[in-house]
Amino acid sequence: MTQEKIWTAALIVIGDEILSGRTQDKNIAQIASWLNVQGIRLAEVRVVADDMALIAEAVNILRARNDYLFTTGGIGPTHDDITVDAVAAALGVEVVIHPTARAILEKYYETRGGLNEGRLRMARVPQGAELIENRMSGAPGIRIENMFLMAGVPHITAGMLDALTGTLEGGAPLLSVTLGAWAPESEIAGVLRDAEKAHESCVIGSYPFFRNGTVGANFVVRSTEPHDLETCRVALKAGLEAAGYEVTDGGI
Amino acid sequence: MTQEKIWTAALIVIGDEILSGRTQDKNIAQIASWLNVQGIRLAEVRVVADDMALIAEAVNILRARNDYLFTTGGIGPTHDDITVDAVAAALGVEVVIHPTARAILEKYYETRGGLNEGRLRMARVPQGAELIENRMSGAPGIRIENMFLMAGVPHITAGMLDALTGTLEGGAPLLSVTLGAWAPESEIAGVLRDAEKAHESCVIGSYPFFRNGTVGANFVVRSTEPHDLETCRVALKAGLEAAGYEVTDGGI
């Protein structure tokens, strides 16, 4: 039996607006879900301030220990958009104007007041970079080595992810199946642990909730092995029923 | 003129459910906003998997370079709740049952089926820890050295933060004021940069949006100095108006 390679990615969320609490991040969940479909596991996320040294530090650590590194934020037209500079510094390369990016922006802003200094910033890339298509708002994302520099605004990020779909090498997609029960998590911790231990390729997550005055939980079994997933699901369901709980397939 | 100390905190969000994309994190924004009111700046966030070594690594780095370290998640009753073990390992101390936590849980579960092995896990703390009151669901949070181990479920986290309000030493609260304009961010990048440069204690964040077919942005000026905040606000407003945009106080 061969051990399949597990493909991993890290994400750096760049921006004072997340750390100040002003903006609720939506890109972590969006990128995590997208990566699952590509057969890549999101292994770690860091949220860092708009600070060259901190971004460069995170870039160099995370790109070395993962197959891919994504960043969101900091590639817009304003003075606090420094992701390109930080990544170039981390790689030890120059920042250059990408001619295709410049042409895209010239065309996009032709009917929107023309290119100015701020807008031209969005054509800047670390030397050697390729572009990621932005179907929403002109300014492209940036691909260099194993890194993908994406917009911070979630619907623009979504468009860039869409453009990348199917282009990254990944492993078997992570499959999941959900069971739900009106059980206090603390009553059935042993059942979960036993089911997980008996199925090595599976992990079981437990997600408690409190609704209409009653506690319950959904249990998500994850595996890249369809057969293991199914036997683990059956064992978990049997365990929960043996503990006296009715089980809802697909979750509550 | 003396330079005031800037108090900082880091946050570790622990949990495969965030990295899998299943759950959208709400604690980053919640804790960031709460910290602002305490006069403490959220400096960095990491989201890490339910993995002892990865949690311990992040704990040791972040607690050393910040005044405070918060964690959310992984203090529940199930087998994948390993935050206490990871923090104890990072500190090089034993995991012990905290007698007060045990008493709290015994009382809480008296009418809910009694204490069992899973529930008793929630009385485990790194040796030397104090408890953080949980007004929502029994199991307390944990305070040890400069660390605060909190629940992952956002409304329980909120209750624990409430119990901590006013108990942490912090600096001057970060003040903010918002201006909005139906301006493309890329048209007024220079105005923002100039206003920020002219007011050293201020940072200006720019938050573009797209509504009803038109682009606009809110501009948030932040400072711990009320006077600087006001002069920066006035300068920014004047700059935006000079560029031909109507400015909405308080944001759009």
Short mmCIF file of C-alpha atoms in Angstrom, two decimals:
data_model
loop_
_atom_site.label_atom_id
_atom_site.label_comp_id
_atom_site.label_asym_id
_atom_site.label_seq_id
_atom_site.Cartn_x
_atom_site.Cartn_y
_atom_site.Cartn_z
CA MET A 1 0.00 0.00 0.00
CA THR A 2 1.44 3.39 -0.97
CA GLN A 3 0.97 6.51 1.08
CA GLU A 4 -0.54 9.21 -1.11
CA LYS A 5 1.00 12.65 -0.91
CA ILE A 6 -1.13 15.14 0.97
CA TRP A 7 -1.11 18.48 -0.81
CA THR A 8 -1.25 21.48 1.47
CA ALA A 9 -1.72 25.22 1.18
CA ALA A 10 -1.37 28.10 3.60
CA LEU A 11 -3.19 31.41 3.49
CA ILE A 12 -2.02 34.85 4.62
CA VAL A 13 -4.85 37.31 5.13
CA ILE A 14 -3.30 40.77 4.85
CA GLY A 15 -4.98 43.79 6.23
CA ASP A 16 -5.48 46.05 9.20
CA GLU A 17 -9.23 46.01 8.55
CA ILE A 18 -9.45 42.39 9.73
CA LEU A 19 -7.19 42.93 12.77
CA SER A 20 -9.11 46.06 13.77
CA GLY A 21 -12.34 44.09 13.84
CA ARG A 22 -13.95 46.36 11.31
CA THR A 23 -14.29 43.70 8.62
CA GLN A 24 -15.36 40.13 9.21
CA ASP A 25 -13.10 37.87 7.14
CA LYS A 26 -14.90 35.71 4.58
CA ASN A 27 -11.92 34.55 2.56
CA ILE A 28 -10.68 31.86 4.95
CA ALA A 29 -13.83 29.78 4.60
CA GLN A 30 -14.14 30.55 0.88
CA ILE A 31 -10.58 29.54 0.04
CA ALA A 32 -10.69 26.50 2.35
CA SER A 33 -13.77 25.15 0.61
CA TRP A 34 -12.33 25.83 -2.83
CA LEU A 35 -9.05 24.09 -1.92
CA ASN A 36 -10.92 20.98 -0.75
CA VAL A 37 -12.39 20.60 -4.23
CA GLN A 38 -8.88 20.89 -5.75
CA GLY A 39 -7.68 18.08 -3.45
CA ILE A 40 -5.57 20.47 -1.40
CA ARG A 41 -5.80 20.89 2.35
CA LEU A 42 -5.65 24.32 3.99
CA ALA A 43 -3.03 23.69 6.66
CA GLU A 44 -2.55 27.09 8.31
CA VAL A 45 -3.79 30.67 8.11
CA ARG A 46 -2.15 33.83 9.38
CA VAL A 47 -3.72 37.25 9.56
CA VAL A 48 -1.02 39.91 9.48
CA ALA A 49 -0.99 43.70 9.55
CA ASP A 50 -0.08 45.92 6.60
CA ASP A 51 3.60 45.71 7.50
CA MET A 52 6.35 44.79 5.02
CA ALA A 53 8.53 42.87 7.45
CA LEU A 54 5.69 40.87 9.00
CA ILE A 55 4.24 39.92 5.61
CA ALA A 56 7.65 38.92 4.26
CA GLU A 57 8.36 36.80 7.36
CA ALA A 58 5.06 34.93 7.04
CA VAL A 59 5.55 34.49 3.28
CA ASN A 60 8.95 32.87 3.62
CA ILE A 61 7.94 30.48 6.41
CA LEU A 62 4.65 29.38 4.88
CA ARG A 63 5.71 29.03 1.26
CA ALA A 64 8.55 26.76 2.34
CA ARG A 65 6.40 24.36 4.32
CA ASN A 66 3.41 24.09 1.99
CA ASP A 67 2.87 23.19 -1.65
CA TYR A 68 1.01 26.43 -2.22
CA LEU A 69 0.67 29.80 -0.53
CA PHE A 70 -2.26 32.12 -1.06
CA THR A 71 -2.55 35.71 0.09
CA THR A 72 -5.63 37.91 0.17
CA GLY A 73 -5.63 41.68 0.40
CA GLY A 74 -3.16 44.47 -0.11
CA ILE A 75 -3.05 44.49 -3.93
CA GLY A 76 -5.26 47.55 -4.49
CA PRO A 77 -4.37 51.11 -5.51
CA THR A 78 -3.73 52.75 -2.14
CA HIS A 79 -0.62 53.50 -0.10
CA ASP A 80 -1.36 50.70 2.37
CA ASP A 81 -1.43 48.06 -0.41
CA ILE A 82 2.05 46.61 0.01
CA THR A 83 1.62 42.89 -0.63
CA VAL A 84 3.53 43.01 -3.94
CA ASP A 85 6.44 44.84 -2.32
CA ALA A 86 6.54 42.43 0.62
CA VAL A 87 6.46 39.32 -1.57
CA ALA A 88 9.15 40.76 -3.87
CA ALA A 89 11.28 41.48 -0.79
CA ALA A 90 10.71 37.94 0.51
CA LEU A 91 11.82 36.51 -2.85
CA GLY A 92 14.67 38.99 -3.29
CA VAL A 93 13.39 40.19 -6.68
CA GLU A 94 12.49 43.61 -8.11
CA VAL A 95 8.99 45.02 -8.42
CA VAL A 96 8.21 45.70 -12.10
CA ILE A 97 5.23 46.90 -14.13
CA HIS A 98 3.69 43.89 -15.89
CA PRO A 99 2.92 45.00 -19.46
CA THR A 100 -0.21 42.84 -19.78
CA ALA A 101 -1.53 44.06 -16.44
CA ARG A 102 -0.92 47.63 -17.55
CA ALA A 103 -2.79 46.98 -20.82
CA ILE A 104 -5.71 45.39 -18.91
CA LEU A 105 -5.92 48.40 -16.59
CA GLU A 106 -5.65 50.90 -19.46
CA LYS A 107 -8.56 49.21 -21.18
CA TYR A 108 -10.61 48.85 -17.98
CA TYR A 109 -10.18 52.50 -16.96
CA GLU A 110 -10.57 53.86 -20.52
CA THR A 111 -14.22 54.68 -19.81
CA ARG A 112 -13.66 55.23 -16.07
CA GLY A 113 -11.46 58.33 -15.98
CA GLY A 114 -8.21 56.83 -17.27
CA LEU A 115 -5.11 55.37 -15.61
CA ASN A 116 -3.58 57.40 -12.78
CA GLU A 117 -0.72 56.82 -10.34
CA GLY A 118 -2.85 54.84 -7.87
CA ARG A 119 -4.40 52.64 -10.54
CA LEU A 120 -1.03 51.97 -12.16
CA ARG A 121 0.12 50.53 -8.81
CA MET A 122 -2.14 47.58 -9.59
CA ALA A 123 0.07 46.64 -12.58
CA ARG A 124 3.09 46.20 -10.27
CA VAL A 125 4.26 42.60 -9.78
CA PRO A 126 7.31 40.83 -8.38
CA GLN A 127 9.65 40.17 -11.34
CA GLY A 128 8.85 36.85 -13.01
CA ALA A 129 5.17 36.80 -12.06
CA GLU A 130 2.20 35.72 -14.17
CA LEU A 131 -1.30 37.16 -13.89
CA ILE A 132 -4.51 35.65 -12.53
CA GLU A 133 -7.58 36.78 -14.42
CA ASN A 134 -9.97 39.10 -12.58
CA ARG A 135 -13.40 38.83 -14.18
CA MET A 136 -14.93 41.32 -11.77
CA SER A 137 -12.94 44.54 -11.68
CA GLY A 138 -9.93 44.75 -14.00
CA ALA A 139 -6.88 44.55 -11.73
CA PRO A 140 -5.53 41.00 -11.99
CA GLY A 141 -4.24 38.67 -9.29
CA ILE A 142 -0.61 37.56 -9.35
CA ARG A 143 0.99 34.13 -9.53
CA ILE A 144 4.68 33.68 -8.77
CA GLU A 145 6.46 30.41 -7.92
CA ASN A 146 4.05 28.56 -5.62
CA MET A 147 2.27 31.76 -4.54
CA PHE A 148 -1.07 33.27 -5.49
CA LEU A 149 -1.70 36.89 -4.55
CA MET A 150 -5.44 37.52 -4.57
CA ALA A 151 -7.77 40.42 -3.95
CA GLY A 152 -9.18 40.98 -0.47
CA VAL A 153 -12.76 41.78 -1.47
CA PRO A 154 -14.48 38.38 -1.28
CA HIS A 155 -16.45 38.46 -4.55
CA ILE A 156 -13.33 39.47 -6.47
CA THR A 157 -11.37 36.71 -4.71
CA ALA A 158 -14.12 34.31 -5.79
CA GLY A 159 -13.67 35.31 -9.43
CA MET A 160 -9.91 34.75 -9.22
CA LEU A 161 -10.39 31.33 -7.59
CA ASP A 162 -12.78 30.48 -10.40
CA ALA A 163 -10.09 31.38 -12.93
CA LEU A 164 -7.65 29.04 -11.11
CA THR A 165 -10.05 26.10 -10.78
CA GLY A 166 -8.53 22.88 -12.07
CA THR A 167 -5.10 24.44 -12.78
CA LEU A 168 -3.35 23.38 -9.54
CA GLU A 169 -1.99 19.90 -8.99
CA GLY A 170 -3.64 18.33 -5.99
CA GLY A 171 -4.38 14.99 -4.39
CA ALA A 172 -7.60 13.11 -3.92
CA PRO A 173 -10.34 15.50 -2.83
CA LEU A 174 -11.28 15.36 0.81
CA LEU A 175 -14.71 13.75 1.07
CA SER A 176 -17.10 14.34 3.94
CA VAL A 177 -20.37 13.05 5.29
CA THR A 178 -22.46 14.55 8.09
CA LEU A 179 -24.62 12.99 10.79
CA GLY A 180 -26.65 14.98 13.27
CA ALA A 181 -28.16 14.15 16.67
CA TRP A 182 -29.91 16.04 19.47
CA ALA A 183 -27.18 14.87 21.79
CA PRO A 184 -25.04 16.94 24.18
CA GLU A 185 -21.54 16.68 22.76
CA SER A 186 -20.29 15.85 26.22
CA GLU A 187 -22.49 12.71 26.34
CA ILE A 188 -21.04 11.08 23.25
CA ALA A 189 -17.39 12.12 23.25
CA GLY A 190 -16.41 8.47 23.74
CA VAL A 191 -18.44 7.32 20.74
CA LEU A 192 -16.67 9.85 18.50
CA ARG A 193 -13.23 8.94 19.77
CA ASP A 194 -13.82 5.22 19.27
CA ALA A 195 -15.16 5.65 15.72
CA GLU A 196 -12.22 7.82 14.75
CA LYS A 197 -9.64 5.49 16.29
CA ALA A 198 -11.09 2.49 14.42
CA HIS A 199 -10.84 4.26 11.02
CA GLU A 200 -7.34 5.53 10.49
CA SER A 201 -7.90 7.57 7.32
CA CYS A 202 -10.90 9.39 8.87
CA VAL A 203 -11.17 12.42 11.09
CA ILE A 204 -14.40 13.27 12.86
CA GLY A 205 -15.29 16.85 13.70
CA SER A 206 -17.98 17.63 16.24
CA TYR A 207 -19.97 20.86 15.89
CA PRO A 208 -22.32 21.51 18.79
CA PHE A 209 -25.25 23.91 18.62
CA PHE A 210 -28.03 25.18 20.85
CA ARG A 211 -31.43 25.59 19.18
CA ASN A 212 -34.94 25.98 20.53
CA GLY A 213 -33.70 25.36 24.05
CA THR A 214 -32.04 22.04 23.23
CA VAL A 215 -28.44 21.08 22.58
CA GLY A 216 -27.37 18.99 19.64
CA ALA A 217 -24.40 18.46 17.40
CA ASN A 218 -23.44 17.64 13.85
CA PHE A 219 -20.63 15.19 13.28
CA VAL A 220 -18.60 15.50 10.10
CA VAL A 221 -16.53 12.52 9.03
CA ARG A 222 -13.76 13.42 6.56
CA SER A 223 -11.50 11.16 4.52
CA THR A 224 -9.95 10.94 1.08
CA GLU A 225 -10.96 7.24 1.02
CA PRO A 226 -14.60 6.70 -0.01
CA HIS A 227 -14.73 3.18 1.45
CA ASP A 228 -13.30 4.19 4.85
CA LEU A 229 -15.64 7.16 4.94
CA GLU A 230 -18.65 4.92 4.55
CA THR A 231 -17.58 2.31 7.13
CA CYS A 232 -16.75 5.08 9.60
CA ARG A 233 -20.13 6.72 8.99
CA VAL A 234 -21.92 3.41 9.61
CA ALA A 235 -19.93 2.75 12.80
CA LEU A 236 -20.54 6.27 14.14
CA LYS A 237 -24.24 6.08 13.42
CA ALA A 238 -24.48 2.71 15.20
CA GLY A 239 -22.56 4.09 18.19
CA LEU A 240 -24.80 7.12 18.52
CA GLU A 241 -27.92 4.95 18.26
CA ALA A 242 -26.53 2.53 20.86
CA ALA A 243 -26.09 5.57 23.18
CA GLY A 244 -29.82 6.23 22.79
CA TYR A 245 -29.88 9.03 20.20
CA GLU A 246 -31.80 9.26 16.96
CA VAL A 247 -29.42 10.10 14.11
CA THR A 248 -30.24 12.39 11.18
CA ASP A 249 -28.36 11.65 7.94
CA GLY A 250 -26.93 14.80 6.39
CA GLY A 251 -26.99 16.65 9.71
CA ILE A 252 -29.54 18.73 11.55
CA MET B 1 7.08 64.04 24.76
CA THR B 2 6.97 60.43 25.92
CA GLN B 3 6.15 57.56 23.63
CA GLU B 4 3.25 55.60 25.09
CA LYS B 5 3.58 51.86 25.19
CA ILE B 6 1.41 50.11 22.60
CA TRP B 7 -0.20 47.04 24.14
CA THR B 8 -0.61 44.13 21.76
CA ALA B 9 -2.34 40.78 21.72
CA ALA B 10 -2.23 37.81 19.38
CA LEU B 11 -4.98 35.29 18.74
CA ILE B 12 -4.72 31.61 17.85
CA VAL B 13 -7.90 30.18 16.36
CA ILE B 14 -7.73 26.44 16.92
CA GLY B 15 -9.82 24.07 14.92
CA ASP B 16 -10.07 21.94 11.83
CA GLU B 17 -13.61 23.24 11.30
CA ILE B 18 -12.26 26.66 10.31
CA LEU B 19 -9.49 25.25 8.09
CA SER B 20 -11.92 22.87 6.38
CA GLY B 21 -14.14 25.79 5.44
CA ARG B 22 -17.12 24.28 7.22
CA THR B 23 -17.38 27.05 9.81
CA GLN B 24 -16.98 30.74 9.11
CA ASP B 25 -14.86 32.25 11.90
CA LYS B 26 -16.53 35.01 13.88
CA ASN B 27 -14.10 35.25 16.79
CA ILE B 28 -11.37 37.24 15.02
CA ALA B 29 -13.62 40.26 14.51
CA GLN B 30 -15.29 39.83 17.90
CA ILE B 31 -12.04 39.66 19.85
CA ALA B 32 -10.42 42.45 17.78
CA SER B 33 -13.30 44.82 18.56
CA TRP B 34 -13.26 43.89 22.24
CA LEU B 35 -9.49 44.41 22.47
CA ASN B 36 -9.79 47.91 20.94
CA VAL B 37 -12.03 48.90 23.82
CA GLN B 38 -9.45 47.59 26.31
CA GLY B 39 -6.75 49.73 24.66
CA ILE B 40 -5.01 46.67 23.23
CA ARG B 41 -4.22 46.15 19.55
CA LEU B 42 -4.71 42.78 17.89
CA ALA B 43 -1.35 42.36 16.17
CA GLU B 44 -1.52 38.89 14.60
CA VAL B 45 -3.84 35.94 14.20
CA ARG B 46 -3.03 32.36 13.32
CA VAL B 47 -5.51 29.63 12.51
CA VAL B 48 -3.98 26.24 13.26
CA ALA B 49 -5.17 22.66 12.99
CA ASP B 50 -6.02 20.42 15.95
CA ASP B 51 -2.38 19.36 16.25
CA MET B 52 -0.39 19.46 19.49
CA ALA B 53 2.96 20.43 17.96
CA LEU B 54 1.54 23.16 15.71
CA ILE B 55 -0.48 24.72 18.54
CA ALA B 56 2.48 24.61 20.94
CA GLU B 57 4.76 26.21 18.32
CA ALA B 58 2.33 29.08 17.70
CA VAL B 59 1.76 29.54 21.45
CA ASN B 60 5.43 29.93 22.24
CA ILE B 61 6.16 32.36 19.42
CA LEU B 62 3.11 34.57 19.92
CA ARG B 63 3.06 34.76 23.72
CA ALA B 64 6.68 35.90 23.67
CA ARG B 65 6.16 38.77 21.26
CA ASN B 66 2.85 40.12 22.56
CA ASP B 67 1.54 41.34 25.90
CA TYR B 68 -1.36 38.91 25.71
CA LEU B 69 -2.24 35.76 23.83
CA PHE B 70 -5.80 34.56 23.31
CA THR B 71 -6.85 31.21 21.94
CA THR B 72 -10.31 30.13 20.80
CA GLY B 73 -11.47 26.57 20.37
CA GLY B 74 -10.34 23.14 21.48
CA ILE B 75 -11.41 23.32 25.15
CA GLY B 76 -14.55 21.18 24.82
CA PRO B 77 -15.24 17.59 25.89
CA THR B 78 -14.17 15.63 22.81
CA HIS B 79 -11.00 13.80 21.76
CA ASP B 80 -10.00 16.56 19.33
CA ASP B 81 -10.06 19.21 22.10
CA ILE B 82 -6.34 19.43 22.83
CA THR B 83 -5.71 23.11 23.53
CA VAL B 84 -5.06 22.56 27.24
CA ASP B 85 -2.56 19.78 26.51
CA ALA B 86 -0.79 21.85 23.86
CA VAL B 87 -0.50 24.93 26.09
CA ALA B 88 0.73 22.82 29.02
CA ALA B 89 3.34 21.27 26.70
CA ALA B 90 4.39 24.73 25.48
CA LEU B 91 4.80 25.90 29.09
CA GLY B 92 6.41 22.66 30.25
CA VAL B 93 3.84 22.10 33.02
CA GLU B 94 1.48 19.25 33.92
CA VAL B 95 -2.21 19.06 33.08
CA VAL B 96 -4.25 18.88 36.29
CA ILE B 97 -7.92 18.83 37.24
CA HIS B 98 -8.86 22.29 38.61
CA PRO B 99 -11.01 21.68 41.70
CA THR B 100 -13.20 24.76 41.18
CA ALA B 101 -13.76 23.87 37.52
CA ARG B 102 -14.73 20.36 38.58
CA ALA B 103 -17.19 21.75 41.12
CA ILE B 104 -18.68 24.11 38.52
CA LEU B 105 -19.15 21.23 36.08
CA GLU B 106 -20.60 18.92 38.74
CA LYS B 107 -23.18 21.54 39.58
CA TYR B 108 -23.91 22.40 35.93
CA TYR B 109 -24.41 18.76 34.91
CA GLU B 110 -26.28 17.78 38.08
CA THR B 111 -29.60 18.18 36.25
CA ARG B 112 -28.14 17.29 32.84
CA GLY B 113 -27.14 13.65 33.25
CA GLY B 114 -24.14 14.06 35.56
CA LEU B 115 -20.40 14.33 35.03
CA ASN B 116 -18.81 11.75 32.71
CA GLU B 117 -15.33 11.23 31.29
CA GLY B 118 -15.82 13.67 28.39
CA ARG B 119 -17.32 16.38 30.59
CA LEU B 120 -14.58 16.02 33.19
CA ARG B 121 -12.06 16.82 30.42
CA MET B 122 -13.36 20.38 30.65
CA ALA B 123 -11.97 20.71 34.20
CA ARG B 124 -8.43 20.02 32.95
CA VAL B 125 -6.06 23.00 33.05
CA PRO B 126 -2.32 23.60 32.74
CA GLN B 127 -0.92 23.60 36.31
CA GLY B 128 -1.06 27.07 37.83
CA ALA B 129 -4.05 28.28 35.82
CA GLU B 130 -6.99 30.39 36.95
CA LEU B 131 -10.50 30.17 35.55
CA ILE B 132 -12.47 32.57 33.34
CA GLU B 133 -16.17 32.61 34.13
CA ASN B 134 -18.49 31.12 31.53
CA ARG B 135 -21.95 32.57 32.01
CA MET B 136 -23.40 30.59 29.13
CA SER B 137 -22.64 26.91 29.47
CA GLY B 138 -20.75 25.83 32.57
CA ALA B 139 -17.26 24.92 31.38
CA PRO B 140 -14.95 27.82 32.23
CA GLY B 141 -12.21 29.44 30.17
CA ILE B 142 -8.63 29.33 31.40
CA ARG B 143 -6.13 32.05 32.24
CA ILE B 144 -2.46 31.24 32.68
CA GLU B 145 0.47 33.67 32.59
CA ASN B 146 -0.37 36.10 29.75
CA MET B 147 -2.68 33.61 28.03
CA PHE B 148 -6.46 33.33 27.83
CA LEU B 149 -7.92 30.06 26.54
CA MET B 150 -11.46 30.69 25.39
CA ALA B 151 -14.32 28.69 23.93
CA GLY B 152 -14.68 28.43 20.16
CA VAL B 153 -18.46 28.90 19.98
CA PRO B 154 -18.83 32.67 19.44
CA HIS B 155 -21.62 33.40 21.94
CA ILE B 156 -19.73 31.53 24.67
CA THR B 157 -16.54 33.41 23.74
CA ALA B 158 -18.55 36.63 24.06
CA GLY B 159 -19.59 35.73 27.61
CA MET B 160 -15.98 35.03 28.59
CA LEU B 161 -14.81 38.32 27.07
CA ASP B 162 -17.52 40.05 29.05
CA ALA B 163 -16.17 38.45 32.24
CA LEU B 164 -12.68 39.78 31.38
CA THR B 165 -13.75 43.32 30.48
CA GLY B 166 -11.71 45.91 32.35
CA THR B 167 -9.40 43.34 33.98
CA LEU B 168 -6.50 43.62 31.50
CA GLU B 169 -3.98 46.41 31.57
CA GLY B 170 -4.00 48.27 28.27
CA GLY B 171 -3.09 51.58 26.73
CA ALA B 172 -5.20 54.40 25.38
CA PRO B 173 -8.12 53.01 23.42
CA LEU B 174 -7.80 53.24 19.65
CA LEU B 175 -10.26 55.87 18.44
CA SER B 176 -11.72 55.94 14.97
CA VAL B 177 -13.82 58.14 12.74
CA THR B 178 -15.32 57.24 9.38
CA LEU B 179 -15.92 59.27 6.23
CA GLY B 180 -17.63 57.91 3.14
CA ALA B 181 -17.69 59.00 -0.50
CA TRP B 182 -19.01 57.62 -3.77
CA ALA B 183 -15.47 57.72 -5.09
CA PRO B 184 -13.50 54.95 -6.83
CA GLU B 185 -10.70 54.12 -4.39
CA SER B 186 -8.26 54.34 -7.27
CA GLU B 187 -9.19 58.01 -7.92
CA ILE B 188 -8.31 59.25 -4.44
CA ALA B 189 -5.36 57.08 -3.36
CA GLY B 190 -3.14 60.18 -3.35
CA VAL B 191 -5.52 62.09 -1.07
CA LEU B 192 -5.44 59.26 1.48
CA ARG B 193 -1.67 58.93 1.37
CA ASP B 194 -1.13 62.67 1.84
CA ALA B 195 -3.56 62.90 4.78
CA GLU B 196 -1.91 59.94 6.50
CA LYS B 197 1.61 61.24 5.93
CA ALA B 198 0.70 64.62 7.42
CA HIS B 199 -0.68 63.07 10.65
CA GLU B 200 1.88 60.76 12.16
CA SER B 201 -0.25 59.20 14.89
CA CYS B 202 -3.05 58.36 12.42
CA VAL B 203 -3.59 55.45 10.08
CA ILE B 204 -6.22 55.59 7.36
CA GLY B 205 -7.93 52.44 6.12
CA SER B 206 -9.82 52.44 2.85
CA TYR B 207 -12.77 50.07 2.43
CA PRO B 208 -14.19 50.06 -1.09
CA PHE B 209 -17.64 48.74 -1.93
CA PHE B 210 -19.86 48.33 -4.96
CA ARG B 211 -23.54 49.10 -4.45
CA ASN B 212 -26.40 49.78 -6.83
CA GLY B 213 -24.03 49.78 -9.78
CA THR B 214 -21.72 52.44 -8.31
CA VAL B 215 -18.38 52.21 -6.56
CA GLY B 216 -17.64 54.02 -3.32
CA ALA B 217 -15.48 53.66 -0.25
CA ASN B 218 -15.44 54.32 3.46
CA PHE B 219 -12.30 55.77 4.96
CA VAL B 220 -11.54 54.99 8.59
CA VAL B 221 -9.05 57.21 10.40
CA ARG B 222 -7.62 55.59 13.53
CA SER B 223 -5.50 57.09 16.28
CA THR B 224 -5.08 57.00 20.04
CA GLU B 225 -4.80 60.83 19.99
CA PRO B 226 -8.20 62.58 19.88
CA HIS B 227 -6.73 65.86 18.62
CA ASP B 228 -4.74 64.27 15.77
CA LEU B 229 -7.77 62.20 14.83
CA GLU B 230 -9.85 65.31 14.38
CA THR B 231 -7.28 67.30 12.39
CA CYS B 232 -6.67 64.28 10.14
CA ARG B 233 -10.42 63.86 9.61
CA VAL B 234 -10.77 67.52 8.62
CA ALA B 235 -7.80 67.32 6.24
CA LEU B 236 -9.07 64.13 4.63
CA LYS B 237 -12.55 65.55 4.18
CA ALA B 238 -11.13 68.69 2.57
CA GLY B 239 -8.93 66.61 0.27
CA LEU B 240 -11.84 64.47 -0.90
CA GLU B 241 -14.01 67.51 -1.49
CA ALA B 242 -11.20 69.21 -3.43
CA ALA B 243 -11.08 66.09 -5.62
CA GLY B 244 -14.74 66.67 -6.44
CA TYR B 245 -16.49 64.19 -4.13
CA GLU B 246 -19.29 64.77 -1.66
CA VAL B 247 -18.27 63.37 1.75
CA THR B 248 -20.63 61.63 4.16
CA ASP B 249 -19.70 61.91 7.84
CA GLY B 250 -19.92 58.57 9.61
CA GLY B 251 -19.56 56.65 6.35
CA ILE B 252 -21.96 55.38 3.73
#
